[in-house]
Structures are given as C-alpha cells and as structure tokens.
Amino acid sequence: HVRQFFAWLVDRRVVDESPARGLITSSEVGTKHFIDRATIDRLLEPSALADSEFQLLILLARYAGLRIPSEIRTLRWSDIDRDQKRITIQDAKRQCTREVPLFPELAEVLGQSASAAGSSDFVLPTLATLPAATLSSRLQSLIESCGIKPWPRLWHSLRATRETELVDQFGIKAASTWIGNSEAVAAKSY
C-alpha cells in the first residue's frame, strides 16, 4: 500500500521519486499458496456452506480465476455462453474484456444457478454489492469453521492457484490470456 501511495504521488508529480521503491511486497516474501481441490471440496460441503451464491463465488475465483470483488460486480448471465463453453469477463483492472473457457468444474453449478436465478441479470446479485473486506471475512470464517488453516491473500491465492494449474496444463500464453495478465506477470507472480 505504501508503494502504491508513493507511485500515485510520483504520477501526479507531487514527489520526484518514490522513497518506497525498494520495499518488498507480500508476493515477494513467500506468501504464495496452492489451494488444492480437496480443500475447496471441504469448503463447499453442504454442512459447511449452505449459501449457493457464496459457493459460486468461491468456484469462480478458484476455477475461472476471477478477481474478487471487481470482476463479479459486472458478471451477468448473458456473459456466460454455455453452448460455446465460455465466459466473457469485464476485466476491471485492464479496462477490457477477456474470454475464459467454461471449465468443467464450473459448467454444472453455473447451469443450476442459472435455473434458480429468477429475474436477476447478475450472476451474484447479493455478493456483488458487498465490500471486499466483508467477502474476505466471510471466506476466512468459512475456512476456520472447516478446521482449515487460513492461507494468505485469500481470494488472490485461489486465482493464483488456478493460473498455476492452467500454465501446467495449457502453457503460459493461454493461461495468461484467460486469467488476464501478461506472461511476465504470470511468470513472476504465479
């Protein structure tokens, strides 16, 4: 946060150079965690999680690599093409759209959720309005209630785990395109 603040000051020409330039970020000090499928399965057990919208949120972060909360705020049912097996994501960070395959881990639950959606245009109408801190605290509570040790950067780690899997399975170019970052960022951060 300090580095971001000083970068903002440099961009606005308030200061010439950032005194925080050499600070190490959390992604540079070993906070990377791979969240395996068994852990996700434990979180999504009906006895642990009865909220189907929150279940879908976890699945979209883990198996589609969505940025939480920014990319769920605009996700509409019309963005999910089950026939073509793809999801169009409004990439809030890069101000563009990208397409993500509708991976098998998501297809069935999205189909069920679409049937139950009723009149809502949005995939996650309730959760999309909540602050990031609320979403994180709900995930933290769920993790702890399942007897799982919380990992750093809860939502980001789910996204990073998916990118790691995609790189292994499809290569860095495809994975980076689907996740929405450059190959250089993927190589450094994931």
Coordinates of C-alpha atoms in Angstrom, one line a residue:
H1 CA 0.0 0.0 0.0
V2 CA 2.9 2.3 0.8
R3 CA 4.5 1.6 -2.6
Q4 CA 1.1 2.3 -4.4
F5 CA 0.6 5.5 -2.5
F6 CA 4.1 6.8 -3.4
A7 CA 3.7 5.7 -7.0
W8 CA 0.4 7.7 -7.1
L9 CA 2.3 10.7 -5.8
V10 CA 5.0 10.3 -8.4
D11 CA 2.4 10.0 -11.2
R12 CA 0.8 13.3 -10.0
R13 CA 4.3 14.9 -9.8
V14 CA 3.9 15.6 -6.1
V15 CA 7.3 14.0 -5.5
D16 CA 10.1 13.2 -8.0
E17 CA 10.9 9.7 -6.8
S18 CA 9.3 7.2 -4.5
P19 CA 11.1 6.6 -1.2
A20 CA 9.2 3.3 -1.1
R21 CA 10.6 2.0 -4.3
G22 CA 12.7 -0.7 -2.7
L23 CA 10.1 -2.1 -0.3
I24 CA 9.3 -5.8 -0.7
T25 CA 5.7 -6.7 -1.3
S26 CA 3.9 -9.7 0.2
S27 CA 4.1 -11.5 -3.2
E28 CA 7.8 -11.3 -2.9
V29 CA 8.2 -12.9 0.5
G30 CA 6.8 -16.4 0.1
T31 CA 3.1 -15.8 0.6
K32 CA 2.1 -17.9 -2.4
H33 CA -0.2 -20.8 -1.6
F34 CA -1.6 -23.5 -3.8
I35 CA -5.2 -24.3 -2.7
D36 CA -5.8 -27.9 -3.7
R37 CA -9.1 -29.3 -4.9
A38 CA -9.6 -31.3 -1.7
T39 CA -9.6 -28.1 0.3
I40 CA -12.1 -26.5 -1.9
D41 CA -14.3 -29.6 -1.7
R42 CA -14.2 -29.3 2.1
L43 CA -15.3 -25.7 2.0
L44 CA -18.2 -26.5 -0.3
E45 CA -19.6 -29.4 1.6
P46 CA -23.3 -28.7 2.3
S47 CA -22.7 -29.0 6.1
A48 CA -20.1 -26.2 5.9
L49 CA -21.7 -23.9 3.3
A50 CA -25.4 -23.6 2.6
D51 CA -25.2 -20.3 0.7
S52 CA -25.2 -21.3 -3.0
E53 CA -24.2 -17.7 -4.1
F54 CA -21.1 -17.8 -1.9
Q55 CA -20.4 -21.3 -3.2
L56 CA -20.5 -20.0 -6.8
L57 CA -18.2 -17.1 -5.8
I58 CA -15.6 -19.5 -4.4
L59 CA -15.8 -21.6 -7.6
L60 CA -15.5 -18.6 -9.9
A61 CA -12.4 -17.5 -8.0
R62 CA -10.8 -20.9 -7.9
Y63 CA -11.8 -22.4 -11.3
A64 CA -12.2 -19.3 -13.5
G65 CA -9.6 -17.2 -11.9
L66 CA -11.9 -14.2 -11.4
R67 CA -10.6 -11.2 -9.5
I68 CA -12.7 -10.8 -6.3
P69 CA -14.6 -8.5 -5.9
S70 CA -14.1 -6.4 -9.1
E71 CA -14.9 -8.9 -11.7
I72 CA -18.0 -10.3 -10.0
R73 CA -19.6 -6.9 -9.8
T74 CA -20.4 -6.8 -13.5
L75 CA -20.8 -10.5 -14.3
R76 CA -24.2 -11.1 -16.0
W77 CA -25.9 -14.3 -17.1
S78 CA -25.6 -13.0 -20.7
D79 CA -21.8 -13.2 -20.3
I80 CA -21.9 -17.0 -19.8
D81 CA -22.3 -18.8 -23.1
R82 CA -22.9 -22.5 -22.2
D83 CA -23.3 -23.5 -25.8
Q84 CA -19.8 -22.1 -26.8
K85 CA -18.5 -23.0 -23.3
R86 CA -17.0 -19.6 -22.5
I87 CA -17.4 -16.8 -20.1
T88 CA -16.8 -13.2 -21.1
I89 CA -15.2 -11.3 -18.2
Q90 CA -15.3 -7.5 -17.9
D91 CA -11.6 -7.1 -16.9
A92 CA -11.8 -4.2 -14.4
K93 CA -8.1 -4.0 -13.9
R94 CA -7.2 -3.7 -17.6
Q95 CA -10.4 -2.0 -18.7
C96 CA -11.2 -4.6 -21.4
T97 CA -13.0 -7.9 -21.8
R98 CA -11.4 -11.3 -21.9
E99 CA -12.8 -14.8 -22.5
V100 CA -12.3 -17.7 -20.2
P101 CA -13.3 -21.2 -21.1
L102 CA -16.3 -22.6 -19.2
F103 CA -14.2 -25.2 -17.4
P104 CA -16.0 -28.5 -16.4
E105 CA -15.6 -27.5 -12.7
L106 CA -18.0 -24.6 -13.3
A107 CA -20.4 -25.8 -16.0
E108 CA -22.8 -27.8 -13.8
V109 CA -23.0 -25.4 -10.9
L110 CA -23.5 -22.4 -13.3
G111 CA -26.3 -24.3 -15.0
Q112 CA -28.0 -25.0 -11.7
S113 CA -27.5 -21.4 -10.6
A114 CA -28.9 -20.0 -13.9
S115 CA -32.0 -22.1 -13.4
A116 CA -32.5 -20.7 -9.9
A117 CA -31.6 -17.1 -10.8
G118 CA -35.1 -15.9 -11.4
S119 CA -35.3 -12.4 -12.8
S120 CA -31.7 -11.2 -11.9
D121 CA -29.4 -10.3 -14.7
F122 CA -26.4 -10.6 -12.5
V123 CA -24.8 -13.9 -11.6
L124 CA -24.0 -12.8 -8.0
P125 CA -26.5 -10.1 -7.3
T126 CA -26.2 -10.1 -3.5
L127 CA -22.5 -10.6 -3.1
A128 CA -21.5 -8.2 -5.9
T129 CA -22.7 -5.3 -3.7
L130 CA -20.7 -6.3 -0.6
P131 CA -17.3 -4.7 0.2
A132 CA -14.2 -6.7 -0.4
A133 CA -13.5 -6.9 3.4
T134 CA -16.9 -8.5 4.0
L135 CA -16.3 -11.1 1.3
S136 CA -12.8 -11.8 2.8
S137 CA -14.1 -12.1 6.4
R138 CA -16.8 -14.5 5.2
L139 CA -14.3 -16.7 3.5
Q140 CA -12.0 -16.5 6.5
S141 CA -14.8 -17.6 8.8
L142 CA -15.8 -20.5 6.5
I143 CA -12.2 -21.7 6.3
E144 CA -11.8 -21.6 10.0
S145 CA -15.2 -23.3 10.6
C146 CA -14.0 -26.2 8.4
G147 CA -10.8 -26.6 10.5
I148 CA -8.6 -25.4 7.7
K149 CA -5.6 -23.2 8.4
P150 CA -6.3 -19.9 6.6
W151 CA -3.9 -19.0 3.8
P152 CA -2.5 -15.5 3.0
R153 CA -4.3 -13.4 0.5
L154 CA -7.5 -15.5 0.5
W155 CA -9.1 -14.6 -2.8
H156 CA -5.9 -13.9 -4.7
S157 CA -4.5 -17.3 -3.7
L158 CA -7.5 -19.0 -5.3
R159 CA -6.9 -17.1 -8.5
A160 CA -3.2 -17.8 -8.4
T161 CA -3.8 -21.5 -7.9
R162 CA -5.9 -21.6 -11.0
E163 CA -3.3 -19.8 -13.1
T164 CA -0.7 -22.3 -11.8
E165 CA -2.9 -25.2 -13.0
L166 CA -3.6 -23.6 -16.3
V167 CA 0.1 -22.9 -17.0
D168 CA 0.9 -26.5 -16.3
Q169 CA -1.9 -27.8 -18.5
F170 CA -2.1 -25.3 -21.3
G171 CA 1.1 -23.2 -21.2
I172 CA 1.8 -19.7 -20.0
K173 CA 0.4 -17.9 -23.1
A174 CA -3.1 -19.4 -22.8
A175 CA -3.2 -19.2 -19.0
S176 CA -2.2 -15.5 -19.0
T177 CA -4.8 -14.6 -21.6
W178 CA -7.6 -16.4 -19.7
I179 CA -6.5 -15.0 -16.3
G180 CA -6.0 -11.5 -17.6
N181 CA -2.3 -10.6 -17.1
S182 CA 0.9 -10.6 -19.1
E183 CA 3.2 -13.6 -19.4
A184 CA 5.8 -11.6 -17.4
V185 CA 3.5 -11.0 -14.5
A186 CA 2.4 -14.7 -14.6
A187 CA 6.0 -15.9 -14.5
K188 CA 6.8 -13.6 -11.6
S189 CA 3.6 -13.8 -9.5
Y190 CA 2.2 -17.3 -10.0

